[in-house]
Amino acid sequence: MAPDHVDVLIVGAGLSGIGAACHLRRDCPDKTYTVLEARDAIGGTWDLFRYPGIRSDSDMFTLGYSFRPWTAPKAIADGTTIREYVRETAQEYDVPRHIRFRHRVLRAEWDSATARWTVHAQRTDTAESVVLTCSFLFACAGYYRYDKGYTPPLPGVDAYAGRLVHPQHWPDDLDHTGKRVVVIGSGATAVTLVPALAGRAAHVTMLQRSPSYIMAMPARDRLADALRRRLPATAAYPVVRWKNVLLSTVNFQLSRRAPGLARRVLRRAARARLPVGYDVDRHFSPRYDPWDQRLCVAPDGDLFTAVRDGTASVVTDTIDTFTTHGVRLTSGAEVPADIVVTATGLNLLALGGLTLRVDGADVDLPNTVAYKGMMLSGVPNFALTVGYTNASWTLKADLVAGYVCRLLRHLDRTGQQVVTPLPPPDSGRVPLIDLRSGYVLRAVDTLPKQGVTAPWRLHQNYARDVLLMRHGRLTDEGVRFSRAGEVTAPDRTPRPVASERR
Ligand SMILES: Cc1cc2nc3c(=O)[nH]c(=O)nc-3n(C[C@H](O)[C@H](O)[C@H](O)COP(=O)(O)OP(=O)(O)OC[C@H]3O[C@@H](n4cnc5c(N)ncnc54)[C@H](O)[C@@H]3O)c2cc1C
């Protein structure tokens, strides 16, 4: 029996996969599609993470979809509200009936003769193999491993008699009331967890090897509150969204162009929220420049408040060894702990672990170059969603999904079936993700590259990408359109360039 065939196969039912399905419904209603999701729920990240206080660290006016206003009161929202928003969006666009849950996609093989992908998945409940075919494969599988968070080697951990927990696998039965908690880490998760635990715990210690930039931000958006009282959500939402896009762009550009000034501003803001005489330089002044790593956000300055009122403290030191009752630090100090939380990060994983073959040859991801940050050189009819590193993920995810719809319509209009990105003519290659965070550096060699010139260069600039991806040309030197059976190996031979624009 021939496998089921769809026009578009989406991998993943997180924020990006659901957004992609909605875009298809809006822009290409005649296309058939299926979403294969490894888990048994919609929401991805926002369903997986269940640690106390789980929340966004960007504002929901930009982390929300362009086509569906964020109407909840808080701009920095909790995980449950975000999960519900994604689910409700899926319902509104009739996506759930297209999702096959508990289907992990393992590999996909492209055949140029038929212009089809054959996609191999495995049911996570029965281990049954499932094969589908599709004309376009759209990977919305996030960027990290779901089964295992990252934990660095922890010296002497076997001696520790308390509970050791990773935020990615938070146990339902863990009660921290009255307990001494040590949170190891200084990233967004630690910054979220510490104030969330501090209320009920006896004390929470954030144990960091080195500090991160932490910026207090109002949990509610004053402009949004004002506009919502006067305007319908559909009118207020884009105004607040663009205001926040512009603010974050200015923040990022200033940090890049005047890092010394940005450092001073962030340091002064932190100092103003901490007790007099607090060692701000030791605990809140990172060695790197702002935006070399993502900035952490403290809604209404909650972390600083917890430090100020003494329910939490920050220790900047390294672990010498775990002991039976806590951790001993290199300085010789001991920090007692009933619970240790390893907020030490994620394991990056490209394409949700799915491997690709094109006409019988394996695709070696680190040897591919991303085209417009969303397709891979030499891989036909394939797109992937990777969000911004300096702004909300969904801003880019929306643009990518919209661009895929433009491509599909262009193919139909021109009677072609295949779009294949080409590698850049020059040899310049740089990492696809330009952050210096540990989780990025650990995996950078396994990821595709980006080029040094357009259209292979990522600018991490939403306003610029709106012009490029919503209104820019579909045909350029980075991509080849063709009919089924025409394309063999991708090359850079001259080709006719259609002049059509959409
Ligand atoms: C704790 C946390 C907080 C974050 N906060 C923010 C924030 O405030 N702002 C921001 O911009 N970004 C944030 N991020 C980044 C965040 O992951 C994105 O915002 C967004 O949720 C990514 O959505 P996604 O759908 O692309 O990926 P995911 O949410 O990771 O969803 C991917 C989905 O694909 C499925 N999948 C993966 N591989 C396969 C496979 N092989 N077969 C089938 N299904 C598969 C997964 O099961 C999952 O459901 C945060 C990340 C984390 C971990």
mmCIF file of N, CA and C in Angstrom, residues 268-330:
data_model
loop_
_atom_site.group_PDB
_atom_site.id
_atom_site.type_symbol
_atom_site.label_atom_id
_atom_site.label_comp_id
_atom_site.label_asym_id
_atom_site.label_seq_id
_atom_site.Cartn_x
_atom_site.Cartn_y
_atom_site.Cartn_z
ATOM 1 N N ARG A 268 24.268 49.802 36.804
ATOM 2 C CA ARG A 268 23.628 50.814 37.653
ATOM 3 C C ARG A 268 22.202 50.387 38.008
ATOM 4 N N ALA A 269 21.495 49.832 37.021
ATOM 5 C CA ALA A 269 20.112 49.408 37.271
ATOM 6 C C ALA A 269 20.078 48.283 38.302
ATOM 7 N N ALA A 270 21.051 47.353 38.225
ATOM 8 C CA ALA A 270 21.093 46.253 39.201
ATOM 9 C C ALA A 270 21.415 46.812 40.586
ATOM 10 N N ARG A 271 22.400 47.716 40.642
ATOM 11 C CA ARG A 271 22.821 48.251 41.942
ATOM 12 C C ARG A 271 21.659 48.952 42.652
ATOM 13 N N ALA A 272 20.834 49.666 41.841
ATOM 14 C CA ALA A 272 19.722 50.417 42.436
ATOM 15 C C ALA A 272 18.714 49.485 43.111
ATOM 16 N N ARG A 273 18.690 48.226 42.716
ATOM 17 C CA ARG A 273 17.701 47.300 43.282
ATOM 18 C C ARG A 273 18.286 46.413 44.383
ATOM 19 N N LEU A 274 19.588 46.551 44.625
ATOM 20 C CA LEU A 274 20.242 45.676 45.611
ATOM 21 C C LEU A 274 20.553 46.450 46.890
ATOM 22 N N PRO A 275 20.781 45.740 48.004
ATOM 23 C CA PRO A 275 21.048 46.442 49.253
ATOM 24 C C PRO A 275 22.311 47.305 49.144
ATOM 25 N N VAL A 276 22.366 48.358 49.953
ATOM 26 C CA VAL A 276 23.536 49.244 49.976
ATOM 27 C C VAL A 276 24.764 48.416 50.356
ATOM 28 N N GLY A 277 25.857 48.611 49.621
ATOM 29 C CA GLY A 277 27.099 47.920 49.944
ATOM 30 C C GLY A 277 27.192 46.529 49.332
ATOM 31 N N TYR A 278 26.168 46.100 48.584
ATOM 32 C CA TYR A 278 26.178 44.767 47.963
ATOM 33 C C TYR A 278 27.290 44.697 46.902
ATOM 34 N N ASP A 279 27.942 43.562 46.815
ATOM 35 C CA ASP A 279 29.046 43.415 45.856
ATOM 36 C C ASP A 279 28.494 43.148 44.437
ATOM 37 N N VAL A 280 28.048 44.223 43.810
ATOM 38 C CA VAL A 280 27.406 44.110 42.480
ATOM 39 C C VAL A 280 28.401 43.564 41.461
ATOM 40 N N ASP A 281 29.645 44.006 41.553
ATOM 41 C CA ASP A 281 30.627 43.591 40.543
ATOM 42 C C ASP A 281 30.876 42.098 40.589
ATOM 43 N N ARG A 282 30.924 41.549 41.783
ATOM 44 C CA ARG A 282 31.205 40.117 41.890
ATOM 45 C C ARG A 282 30.032 39.272 41.380
ATOM 46 N N HIS A 283 28.805 39.673 41.724
ATOM 47 C CA HIS A 283 27.662 38.791 41.471
ATOM 48 C C HIS A 283 26.803 39.184 40.268
ATOM 49 N N PHE A 284 26.919 40.417 39.796
ATOM 50 C CA PHE A 284 26.018 40.836 38.709
ATOM 51 C C PHE A 284 26.735 41.526 37.548
ATOM 52 N N SER A 285 28.064 41.443 37.494
ATOM 53 C CA SER A 285 28.786 42.066 36.373
ATOM 54 C C SER A 285 29.547 40.998 35.585
ATOM 55 N N PRO A 286 28.948 40.514 34.504
ATOM 56 C CA PRO A 286 29.584 39.448 33.722
ATOM 57 C C PRO A 286 30.890 39.883 33.067
ATOM 58 N N ARG A 287 31.668 38.862 32.680
ATOM 59 C CA ARG A 287 32.950 39.152 32.007
ATOM 60 C C ARG A 287 32.723 39.479 30.530
ATOM 61 N N TYR A 288 31.612 39.003 29.992
ATOM 62 C CA TYR A 288 31.362 39.200 28.552
ATOM 63 C C TYR A 288 30.526 40.476 28.340
ATOM 64 N N ASP A 289 30.376 40.870 27.085
ATOM 65 C CA ASP A 289 29.580 42.054 26.778
ATOM 66 C C ASP A 289 28.094 41.694 26.681
ATOM 67 N N PRO A 290 27.213 42.671 26.948
ATOM 68 C CA PRO A 290 25.781 42.399 26.816
ATOM 69 C C PRO A 290 25.462 41.866 25.411
ATOM 70 N N TRP A 291 24.639 40.853 25.363
ATOM 71 C CA TRP A 291 24.179 40.179 24.143
ATOM 72 C C TRP A 291 25.213 39.257 23.500
ATOM 73 N N ASP A 292 26.404 39.071 24.122
ATOM 74 C CA ASP A 292 27.233 37.937 23.697
ATOM 75 C C ASP A 292 26.482 36.669 24.099
ATOM 76 N N GLN A 293 25.712 36.801 25.178
ATOM 77 C CA GLN A 293 24.754 35.760 25.568
ATOM 78 C C GLN A 293 23.420 36.467 25.751
ATOM 79 N N ARG A 294 22.331 35.690 25.672
ATOM 80 C CA ARG A 294 21.010 36.305 25.857
ATOM 81 C C ARG A 294 20.916 36.974 27.213
ATOM 82 N N LEU A 295 20.285 38.144 27.242
ATOM 83 C CA LEU A 295 20.070 38.841 28.517
ATOM 84 C C LEU A 295 18.964 38.133 29.293
ATOM 85 N N CYS A 296 19.143 37.999 30.608
ATOM 86 C CA CYS A 296 18.069 37.410 31.416
ATOM 87 C C CYS A 296 17.158 38.531 31.915
ATOM 88 N N VAL A 297 15.895 38.178 32.056
ATOM 89 C CA VAL A 297 14.921 39.166 32.488
ATOM 90 C C VAL A 297 14.390 38.805 33.868
ATOM 91 N N ALA A 298 14.264 39.803 34.734
ATOM 92 C CA ALA A 298 13.635 39.598 36.044
ATOM 93 C C ALA A 298 12.359 40.430 36.065
ATOM 94 N N PRO A 299 11.180 39.780 35.921
ATOM 95 C CA PRO A 299 9.939 40.569 35.877
ATOM 96 C C PRO A 299 9.739 41.333 37.177
ATOM 97 N N ASP A 300 9.514 42.615 37.060
ATOM 98 C CA ASP A 300 9.385 43.517 38.217
ATOM 99 C C ASP A 300 10.587 43.382 39.155
ATOM 100 N N GLY A 301 11.712 42.934 38.640
ATOM 101 C CA GLY A 301 12.942 42.831 39.445
ATOM 102 C C GLY A 301 12.856 41.768 40.527
ATOM 103 N N ASP A 302 12.064 40.688 40.283
ATOM 104 C CA ASP A 302 11.785 39.708 41.359
ATOM 105 C C ASP A 302 13.053 39.090 41.973
ATOM 106 N N LEU A 303 14.060 38.829 41.163
ATOM 107 C CA LEU A 303 15.277 38.223 41.725
ATOM 108 C C LEU A 303 15.971 39.197 42.687
ATOM 109 N N PHE A 304 16.051 40.452 42.261
ATOM 110 C CA PHE A 304 16.701 41.451 43.115
ATOM 111 C C PHE A 304 15.928 41.606 44.435
ATOM 112 N N THR A 305 14.595 41.548 44.338
ATOM 113 C CA THR A 305 13.770 41.668 45.548
ATOM 114 C C THR A 305 14.073 40.523 46.512
ATOM 115 N N ALA A 306 14.172 39.294 45.963
ATOM 116 C CA ALA A 306 14.443 38.128 46.816
ATOM 117 C C ALA A 306 15.809 38.257 47.489
ATOM 118 N N VAL A 307 16.777 38.813 46.765
ATOM 119 C CA VAL A 307 18.115 39.005 47.358
ATOM 120 C C VAL A 307 18.039 40.091 48.430
ATOM 121 N N ARG A 308 17.286 41.137 48.119
ATOM 122 C CA ARG A 308 17.205 42.265 49.056
ATOM 123 C C ARG A 308 16.511 41.858 50.355
ATOM 124 N N ASP A 309 15.429 41.048 50.218
ATOM 125 C CA ASP A 309 14.720 40.706 51.456
ATOM 126 C C ASP A 309 15.314 39.479 52.154
ATOM 127 N N GLY A 310 16.404 38.940 51.586
ATOM 128 C CA GLY A 310 17.158 37.893 52.283
ATOM 129 C C GLY A 310 16.617 36.485 52.106
ATOM 130 N N THR A 311 15.565 36.285 51.294
ATOM 131 C CA THR A 311 15.062 34.922 51.088
ATOM 132 C C THR A 311 15.938 34.161 50.088
ATOM 133 N N ALA A 312 16.732 34.917 49.324
ATOM 134 C CA ALA A 312 17.666 34.283 48.379
ATOM 135 C C ALA A 312 19.001 35.007 48.441
ATOM 136 N N SER A 313 20.052 34.271 48.086
ATOM 137 C CA SER A 313 21.352 34.934 47.989
ATOM 138 C C SER A 313 22.085 34.398 46.766
ATOM 139 N N VAL A 314 23.065 35.161 46.330
ATOM 140 C CA VAL A 314 23.856 34.747 45.164
ATOM 141 C C VAL A 314 25.274 34.468 45.640
ATOM 142 N N VAL A 315 25.806 33.316 45.234
ATOM 143 C CA VAL A 315 27.180 32.960 45.559
ATOM 144 C C VAL A 315 27.911 32.752 44.237
ATOM 145 N N THR A 316 29.018 33.460 44.055
ATOM 146 C CA THR A 316 29.786 33.297 42.817
ATOM 147 C C THR A 316 31.074 32.567 43.173
ATOM 148 N N ASP A 317 31.143 31.313 42.775
ATOM 149 C CA ASP A 317 32.256 30.463 43.188
ATOM 150 C C ASP A 317 32.177 29.179 42.339
ATOM 151 N N THR A 318 33.119 28.289 42.508
ATOM 152 C CA THR A 318 33.020 27.000 41.810
ATOM 153 C C THR A 318 32.903 25.876 42.837
ATOM 154 N N ILE A 319 32.342 24.774 42.368
ATOM 155 C CA ILE A 319 32.130 23.646 43.281
ATOM 156 C C ILE A 319 33.429 22.851 43.397
ATOM 157 N N ASP A 320 33.897 22.687 44.634
ATOM 158 C CA ASP A 320 35.037 21.793 44.853
ATOM 159 C C ASP A 320 34.493 20.364 44.858
ATOM 160 N N THR A 321 33.509 20.122 45.719
ATOM 161 C CA THR A 321 32.889 18.795 45.748
ATOM 162 C C THR A 321 31.523 18.850 46.421
ATOM 163 N N PHE A 322 30.672 17.926 46.026
ATOM 164 C CA PHE A 322 29.439 17.719 46.793
ATOM 165 C C PHE A 322 29.816 17.023 48.097
ATOM 166 N N THR A 323 29.068 17.306 49.144
ATOM 167 C CA THR A 323 29.246 16.583 50.405
ATOM 168 C C THR A 323 27.914 15.876 50.687
ATOM 169 N N THR A 324 27.813 15.199 51.816
ATOM 170 C CA THR A 324 26.556 14.508 52.117
ATOM 171 C C THR A 324 25.398 15.505 52.209
ATOM 172 N N HIS A 325 25.690 16.688 52.738
ATOM 173 C CA HIS A 325 24.595 17.626 53.029
ATOM 174 C C HIS A 325 24.625 18.902 52.204
ATOM 175 N N GLY A 326 25.374 18.931 51.164
ATOM 176 C CA GLY A 326 25.388 20.140 50.347
ATOM 177 C C GLY A 326 26.587 20.199 49.423
ATOM 178 N N VAL A 327 27.128 21.403 49.248
ATOM 179 C CA VAL A 327 28.296 21.550 48.373
ATOM 180 C C VAL A 327 29.392 22.340 49.083
ATOM 181 N N ARG A 328 30.633 21.891 48.851
ATOM 182 C CA ARG A 328 31.777 22.657 49.335
ATOM 183 C C ARG A 328 32.368 23.396 48.137
ATOM 184 N N LEU A 329 32.698 24.673 48.348
ATOM 185 C CA LEU A 329 33.160 25.508 47.245
ATOM 186 C C LEU A 329 34.674 25.613 47.240
ATOM 187 N N THR A 330 35.209 26.054 46.130
ATOM 188 C CA THR A 330 36.656 26.184 46.006
ATOM 189 C C THR A 330 37.215 27.133 47.068
#
